[in-house]
XYZ file of N, CA and C in Angstrom:
219
model
N 4.369 -3.080 -2.865
C 2.976 -4.233 -3.034
C 3.673 -5.549 -3.444
N 3.193 -6.862 -3.232
C 4.370 -7.753 -3.007
C 2.830 -8.522 -4.629
N 4.060 -9.276 -5.777
C 2.922 -9.322 -7.446
C 3.615 -10.610 -7.775
N 2.454 -11.480 -7.434
C 3.353 -13.029 -8.017
C 2.499 -13.375 -9.216
N 2.657 -13.271 -10.338
C 2.026 -13.279 -11.507
C 1.069 -14.943 -11.802
N 1.914 -15.479 -11.458
C 1.712 -17.021 -11.614
C 0.834 -17.653 -9.976
N 0.254 -16.932 -9.305
C -0.750 -17.111 -8.376
C -2.626 -16.844 -8.729
N -2.580 -18.917 -9.015
C -3.811 -18.627 -9.916
C -5.304 -19.248 -8.914
N -5.659 -18.037 -8.492
C -6.937 -18.721 -6.991
C -8.168 -18.183 -7.942
N -8.331 -17.987 -9.790
C -9.980 -18.959 -9.623
C -11.154 -19.878 -8.919
N -10.214 -20.230 -8.837
C -11.651 -21.100 -7.948
C -11.596 -21.477 -6.478
N -10.936 -20.066 -6.249
C -11.086 -19.993 -4.906
C -11.621 -18.712 -4.858
N -11.714 -17.236 -5.294
C -12.324 -15.969 -5.642
C -12.337 -15.573 -7.215
N -11.952 -16.651 -8.273
C -13.108 -15.932 -9.590
C -12.212 -15.122 -10.670
N -10.683 -14.900 -9.625
C -9.599 -14.342 -10.441
C -8.375 -14.313 -9.914
N -8.002 -14.458 -10.960
C -6.080 -14.135 -11.088
C -6.362 -13.072 -9.635
N -5.158 -13.518 -8.756
C -4.323 -11.797 -7.939
C -3.143 -11.881 -8.341
N -2.664 -11.251 -8.490
C -1.200 -10.667 -8.835
C -1.228 -9.890 -7.537
N -1.448 -9.281 -7.304
C -0.864 -8.736 -5.819
C -1.852 -9.146 -4.627
N -0.447 -9.426 -3.872
C -0.676 -10.996 -2.597
C -0.710 -10.306 -1.318
N 0.180 -8.788 -1.514
C 0.103 -8.038 -0.147
C 0.943 -6.652 0.188
N 0.210 -6.221 0.917
C 0.622 -4.607 0.350
C 1.376 -4.026 2.082
N 2.758 -2.679 2.235
C 2.825 -2.695 3.268
C 3.919 -1.156 2.530
N 4.429 -0.803 3.433
C 4.392 0.593 2.652
C 6.337 0.458 3.739
N 7.271 0.797 3.436
C 8.667 0.477 3.105
C 9.045 2.216 4.162
N 10.154 1.669 5.614
C 10.594 3.099 5.829
C 12.118 3.045 6.304
N 13.087 3.737 6.534
C 13.288 3.984 7.708
C 12.964 4.172 8.429
N 13.824 3.232 9.960
C 13.244 3.128 11.418
C 14.452 2.350 12.201
N 15.408 3.706 12.528
C 16.564 3.438 13.357
C 17.714 3.244 12.120
N 18.022 3.901 11.070
C 18.718 3.165 10.402
C 18.163 1.927 9.507
N 16.979 1.551 9.329
C 17.498 0.430 9.110
C 15.857 0.245 7.984
N 15.787 -0.541 6.866
C 14.720 0.007 5.746
C 13.905 -1.174 6.391
N 12.663 -0.376 6.930
C 11.778 -1.660 7.514
C 10.576 -2.331 6.373
N 9.780 -2.456 6.635
C 8.170 -3.493 6.464
C 7.115 -3.588 7.076
N 6.851 -2.430 6.867
C 5.756 -2.055 7.508
C 4.343 -2.219 6.402
N 3.941 -3.239 8.013
C 2.201 -4.435 6.766
C 1.854 -5.191 8.410
N -0.029 -5.292 7.765
C -0.568 -6.366 8.304
C -0.154 -7.545 8.617
N 0.125 -8.276 9.332
C 0.464 -9.815 9.332
C -0.760 -10.235 9.779
N -0.527 -10.726 8.533
C -2.113 -12.565 9.161
C -1.404 -13.456 9.679
N 0.129 -13.817 9.331
C 0.089 -14.203 10.921
C 0.430 -14.166 12.081
N 0.120 -12.242 12.609
C 0.672 -12.073 13.798
C -0.144 -10.950 14.542
N -1.229 -11.500 13.723
C -2.879 -10.407 13.125
C -2.704 -9.046 13.837
N -1.678 -8.604 13.174
C -1.077 -7.507 14.305
C -0.376 -7.196 13.102
N 0.421 -5.514 12.969
C 0.649 -4.252 12.191
C 2.154 -4.913 12.913
N 2.763 -4.866 11.730
C 4.317 -5.170 12.110
C 5.261 -5.025 11.385
N 6.090 -4.246 11.573
C 8.064 -4.090 10.958
C 8.447 -5.350 10.598
N 8.665 -5.069 9.529
C 10.100 -6.595 9.443
C 10.813 -5.966 8.374
N 12.301 -5.768 8.715
C 13.189 -5.477 8.547
C 13.187 -6.368 6.502
N 13.273 -5.031 5.788
C 12.702 -5.767 4.339
C 13.244 -6.582 3.874
N 14.024 -6.705 3.935
C 15.390 -8.066 3.159
C 14.952 -9.121 3.850
N 15.165 -9.412 5.367
C 14.082 -10.607 5.835
C 12.358 -10.617 4.998
N 12.521 -10.201 5.239
C 10.631 -9.739 4.420
C 11.064 -10.101 3.304
N 11.505 -9.983 2.579
C 11.633 -11.021 0.563
C 12.461 -11.639 0.389
N 13.271 -12.362 1.763
C 14.191 -12.849 2.082
C 13.235 -14.372 1.463
N 11.746 -14.505 2.428
C 10.993 -16.130 2.458
C 10.869 -15.742 1.516
N 10.704 -15.511 0.515
C 10.327 -15.627 -0.253
C 10.646 -15.890 -1.738
N 11.891 -15.995 -1.163
C 13.457 -16.921 -2.127
C 13.986 -17.944 -1.972
N 12.788 -18.339 -0.296
C 13.627 -19.446 1.163
C 13.331 -20.592 0.127
N 11.013 -20.600 -0.196
C 10.609 -21.444 0.515
C 9.884 -22.291 -1.666
N 11.249 -21.332 -2.255
C 10.649 -20.846 -4.095
C 9.564 -20.256 -4.607
N 8.938 -19.462 -3.688
C 7.430 -18.584 -4.610
C 8.382 -17.694 -5.223
N 7.161 -17.728 -6.101
C 8.352 -16.184 -7.189
C 7.451 -15.036 -7.035
N 8.540 -13.666 -6.999
C 7.617 -12.772 -6.078
C 8.848 -10.969 -7.409
N 7.095 -10.488 -7.105
C 8.408 -9.319 -7.467
C 7.459 -7.906 -6.705
N 7.978 -6.980 -6.668
C 7.574 -5.648 -6.104
C 7.560 -4.445 -6.637
N 6.936 -3.529 -6.520
C 6.457 -3.263 -6.851
C 6.419 -1.962 -5.911
N 7.697 -0.623 -6.643
C 7.823 0.538 -5.204
C 7.716 2.042 -6.223
N 6.924 1.758 -5.181
C 6.704 3.576 -5.656
C 6.947 4.673 -4.703
N 7.543 5.662 -5.166
C 8.226 6.691 -3.895
C 7.200 7.883 -4.128
N 6.443 8.724 -2.414
C 6.701 9.786 -2.790
C 7.339 11.131 -2.796
N 6.995 11.681 -3.951
C 7.279 12.902 -4.054
C 7.172 14.423 -3.435
N 7.962 15.227 -2.618
C 7.974 16.191 -1.855
C 7.527 17.512 -3.368
N 6.688 17.985 -2.621
C 6.346 19.211 -4.216
C 7.159 20.869 -3.417
């Protein structure tokens, strides 16, 4: 989950929106990718995770991430 605590959308949707995007991190061909539904490209796609996170630092947006791991029992 991409978490943006300072994003105020109350005028648009009536509330603050802290989680702005969700996806799944997985290993693919030896690289960690972020599988997500891209609004920009209109499809589900795999993006290198560090590349995806890098766009938030390049444009000055503050973002946190919430990572949860599936445990095998």
